PDB file of C-alpha atoms in Angstrom:
ATOM      1  CA  GLN A 237      -1.320  10.091   9.273  1.00 80.00           C
ATOM      2  CA  VAL A 238      -1.564   6.880   7.156  1.00 87.00           C
ATOM      3  CA  GLN A 239       0.707   3.859   7.282  1.00 93.00           C
ATOM      4  CA  LEU A 240       1.330   1.777   4.395  1.00 96.00           C
ATOM      5  CA  VAL A 241       2.815  -1.719   4.017  1.00 96.00           C
ATOM      6  CA  GLU A 242       3.363  -3.409   1.144  1.00 97.00           C
ATOM      7  CA  SER A 243       3.774  -7.361   0.794  1.00 97.00           C
ATOM      8  CA  GLY A 244       3.905 -10.148  -2.004  1.00 98.00           C
ATOM      9  CA  GLY A 245       7.248  -9.158  -3.604  1.00 97.00           C
ATOM     10  CA  GLY A 246       9.662 -11.738  -4.518  1.00 97.00           C
ATOM     11  CA  LEU A 247      11.548 -13.978  -7.123  1.00 98.00           C
ATOM     12  CA  VAL A 248       9.718 -15.178 -10.360  1.00 98.00           C
ATOM     13  CA  GLN A 249      10.645 -16.485 -13.626  1.00 98.00           C
ATOM     14  CA  ALA A 250       9.876 -14.211 -16.905  1.00 98.00           C
ATOM     15  CA  GLY A 251       6.263 -14.959 -17.631  1.00 98.00           C
ATOM     16  CA  GLY A 252       5.207 -15.661 -14.323  1.00 98.00           C
ATOM     17  CA  SER A 253       2.789 -13.704 -11.866  1.00 98.00           C
ATOM     18  CA  LEU A 254       2.903 -11.794  -8.873  1.00 98.00           C
ATOM     19  CA  ARG A 255       0.175 -10.186  -6.337  1.00 98.00           C
ATOM     20  CA  LEU A 256       1.257  -7.261  -4.454  1.00 98.00           C
ATOM     21  CA  SER A 257      -0.856  -5.978  -1.421  1.00 98.00           C
ATOM     22  CA  CYS A 258      -0.687  -2.604   0.233  1.00 97.00           C
ATOM     23  CA  ALA A 259      -2.399  -2.495   3.632  1.00 96.00           C
ATOM     24  CA  ALA A 260      -3.270   0.819   5.129  1.00 94.00           C
ATOM     25  CA  SER A 261      -4.039   1.888   8.451  1.00 89.00           C
ATOM     26  CA  GLY A 262      -4.630   5.197  10.102  1.00 80.00           C
ATOM     27  CA  ARG A 263      -7.082   7.608   8.618  1.00 71.00           C
ATOM     28  CA  THR A 264      -9.945   6.784   6.635  1.00 75.00           C
ATOM     29  CA  PHE A 265      -8.763   4.853   3.817  1.00 77.00           C
ATOM     30  CA  THR A 266     -11.927   5.119   1.654  1.00 75.00           C
ATOM     31  CA  ARG A 267     -11.190   8.794   0.409  1.00 86.00           C
ATOM     32  CA  TYR A 268      -7.570   8.026  -0.374  1.00 91.00           C
ATOM     33  CA  ALA A 269      -6.556   7.886  -4.014  1.00 94.00           C
ATOM     34  CA  MET A 270      -3.825   5.006  -4.250  1.00 95.00           C
ATOM     35  CA  GLY A 271      -0.654   4.541  -6.919  1.00 97.00           C
ATOM     36  CA  TRP A 272       1.829   1.500  -7.339  1.00 98.00           C
ATOM     37  CA  PHE A 273       5.503   3.050  -8.214  1.00 98.00           C
ATOM     38  CA  ARG A 274       8.762   1.140  -8.850  1.00 98.00           C
ATOM     39  CA  GLN A 275      12.477   1.988  -8.498  1.00 98.00           C
ATOM     40  CA  ALA A 276      14.932   0.082 -10.468  1.00 97.00           C
ATOM     41  CA  PRO A 277      18.435   0.221  -9.450  1.00 92.00           C
ATOM     42  CA  GLY A 278      20.294   3.177 -10.837  1.00 95.00           C
ATOM     43  CA  LYS A 279      16.900   4.460 -12.222  1.00 96.00           C
ATOM     44  CA  GLU A 280      14.296   7.211 -10.876  1.00 96.00           C
ATOM     45  CA  ARG A 281      11.107   6.157  -9.392  1.00 96.00           C
ATOM     46  CA  GLU A 282       8.526   5.722 -11.985  1.00 97.00           C
ATOM     47  CA  PHE A 283       4.679   5.412 -11.738  1.00 98.00           C
ATOM     48  CA  VAL A 284       3.346   2.157 -12.383  1.00 98.00           C
ATOM     49  CA  ALA A 285      -0.494   2.321 -11.721  1.00 98.00           C
ATOM     50  CA  ALA A 286      -3.191   4.130  -9.764  1.00 97.00           C
ATOM     51  CA  ILE A 287      -6.717   4.155  -9.243  1.00 96.00           C
ATOM     52  CA  SER A 288      -9.260   6.468  -7.289  1.00 94.00           C
ATOM     53  CA  TRP A 289     -10.884   6.033  -4.000  1.00 90.00           C
ATOM     54  CA  THR A 290     -14.113   4.659  -5.862  1.00 90.00           C
ATOM     55  CA  GLY A 291     -12.118   1.668  -7.656  1.00 87.00           C
ATOM     56  CA  GLY A 292     -13.074   3.345 -10.814  1.00 82.00           C
ATOM     57  CA  ASN A 293     -10.926   4.855 -13.883  1.00 81.00           C
ATOM     58  CA  PRO A 294      -7.624   2.812 -13.119  1.00 95.00           C
ATOM     59  CA  TYR A 295      -4.696   4.447 -14.969  1.00 97.00           C
ATOM     60  CA  TYR A 296      -1.375   2.711 -15.889  1.00 98.00           C
ATOM     61  CA  ALA A 297       2.005   3.297 -17.264  1.00 97.00           C
ATOM     62  CA  ASP A 298       2.258   2.090 -20.921  1.00 98.00           C
ATOM     63  CA  SER A 299       4.904  -0.394 -20.064  1.00 97.00           C
ATOM     64  CA  VAL A 300       2.716  -2.467 -17.969  1.00 98.00           C
ATOM     65  CA  LYS A 301      -0.722  -1.802 -19.523  1.00 98.00           C
ATOM     66  CA  GLY A 302      -2.402  -4.978 -20.472  1.00 97.00           C
ATOM     67  CA  ARG A 303      -0.173  -7.139 -17.997  1.00 98.00           C
ATOM     68  CA  PHE A 304      -0.676  -5.385 -14.669  1.00 98.00           C
ATOM     69  CA  SER A 305      -4.258  -4.712 -13.126  1.00 98.00           C
ATOM     70  CA  ILE A 306      -4.572  -2.343  -9.970  1.00 98.00           C
ATOM     71  CA  SER A 307      -7.666  -2.948  -7.542  1.00 97.00           C
ATOM     72  CA  ARG A 308      -8.732  -2.068  -4.019  1.00 95.00           C
ATOM     73  CA  ASP A 309     -11.026  -3.270  -1.086  1.00 94.00           C
ATOM     74  CA  ASN A 310     -12.026  -0.506   0.649  1.00 92.00           C
ATOM     75  CA  ALA A 311     -13.437  -2.738   3.339  1.00 91.00           C
ATOM     76  CA  LYS A 312      -9.965  -4.156   4.035  1.00 93.00           C
ATOM     77  CA  SER A 313      -8.342  -1.010   3.504  1.00 93.00           C
ATOM     78  CA  THR A 314      -6.170  -2.749   0.942  1.00 95.00           C
ATOM     79  CA  VAL A 315      -4.716  -1.793  -2.601  1.00 96.00           C
ATOM     80  CA  TYR A 316      -3.724  -4.767  -4.676  1.00 98.00           C
ATOM     81  CA  LEU A 317      -1.267  -4.768  -7.773  1.00 98.00           C
ATOM     82  CA  GLN A 318      -1.914  -7.850 -10.086  1.00 98.00           C
ATOM     83  CA  MET A 319       1.224  -8.411 -12.297  1.00 98.00           C
ATOM     84  CA  ASN A 320       1.089 -10.952 -14.989  1.00 98.00           C
ATOM     85  CA  SER A 321       3.600 -11.834 -17.913  1.00 98.00           C
ATOM     86  CA  LEU A 322       6.342 -10.537 -15.651  1.00 98.00           C
ATOM     87  CA  LYS A 323       9.363  -9.322 -17.881  1.00 98.00           C
ATOM     88  CA  PRO A 324      13.075  -8.816 -16.309  1.00 97.00           C
ATOM     89  CA  GLU A 325      12.811  -5.195 -16.920  1.00 97.00           C
ATOM     90  CA  ASP A 326       9.979  -5.326 -14.341  1.00 98.00           C
ATOM     91  CA  THR A 327      12.530  -5.971 -11.650  1.00 98.00           C
ATOM     92  CA  ALA A 328      12.496  -3.171  -9.007  1.00 98.00           C
ATOM     93  CA  VAL A 329      11.464  -2.183  -5.647  1.00 98.00           C
ATOM     94  CA  TYR A 330       7.699  -1.476  -5.915  1.00 98.00           C
ATOM     95  CA  TYR A 331       6.200   1.252  -3.525  1.00 98.00           C
ATOM     96  CA  CYS A 332       2.431   1.915  -2.844  1.00 97.00           C
ATOM     97  CA  ALA A 333       1.290   5.355  -2.166  1.00 97.00           C
ATOM     98  CA  GLY A 334      -1.643   7.389  -0.922  1.00 95.00           C
ATOM     99  CA  ARG A 335      -3.196  10.803  -1.304  1.00 93.00           C
ATOM    100  CA  GLN A 336      -6.351  12.576  -0.618  1.00 90.00           C
ATOM    101  CA  GLY A 337      -8.272  13.878  -3.545  1.00 86.00           C
ATOM    102  CA  VAL A 338      -7.549  13.065  -7.244  1.00 89.00           C
ATOM    103  CA  VAL A 339      -5.596  10.185  -8.694  1.00 90.00           C
ATOM    104  CA  HIS A 340      -1.985  11.648  -9.815  1.00 89.00           C
ATOM    105  CA  THR A 341       0.310   9.736 -12.244  1.00 91.00           C
ATOM    106  CA  THR A 342       3.496  11.721 -10.952  1.00 90.00           C
ATOM    107  CA  ASP A 343       4.671  10.982  -7.310  1.00 87.00           C
ATOM    108  CA  LEU A 344       2.122  13.805  -5.920  1.00 92.00           C
ATOM    109  CA  TYR A 345       1.539  11.295  -3.096  1.00 95.00           C
ATOM    110  CA  ASP A 346       1.560  12.201   0.681  1.00 93.00           C
ATOM    111  CA  TYR A 347       2.105   8.720   2.097  1.00 94.00           C
ATOM    112  CA  TRP A 348       4.430   5.988   0.865  1.00 96.00           C
ATOM    113  CA  GLY A 349       5.183   2.224   1.935  1.00 97.00           C
ATOM    114  CA  GLN A 350       8.627   1.098   2.595  1.00 97.00           C
ATOM    115  CA  GLY A 351       8.647  -0.919  -0.822  1.00 97.00           C
ATOM    116  CA  THR A 352       8.747  -4.465  -1.592  1.00 98.00           C
ATOM    117  CA  GLN A 353      11.452  -6.201  -3.837  1.00 98.00           C
ATOM    118  CA  VAL A 354      10.112  -7.755  -7.296  1.00 98.00           C
ATOM    119  CA  THR A 355      12.886  -9.741  -9.265  1.00 98.00           C
ATOM    120  CA  VAL A 356      12.010 -11.466 -12.339  1.00 98.00           C
ATOM    121  CA  SER A 357      14.685 -13.855 -13.729  1.00 97.00           C
ATOM    122  CA  SER A 358      15.123 -14.592 -17.278  1.00 94.00           C
TER     123      SER A 358
END
């Protein structure tokens, strides 16, 4: 079992930045691919970014490419999402997720955090 706890959400003005963190505990984190997803009110959950257990070959949704960056520190069992040039349409609850094996850009993840709210004001 893996427990995931997100932090770092908040209220920010358009054009600002936030860094989300997701701390993992439980089973060995290093072998887990990790992803970030988000869900805005009235919308389905959508993929944002993902990273392999080695930290290589990150994947991004087209809507965040060039603005968001995913990274991980296996020594700290933590994955990060650096969000720059935020837009009001980035407003959502952000979830981190983990799975053994390869990275997925769909929600085929085994473990999910409780989510952290990100609100971007115009």
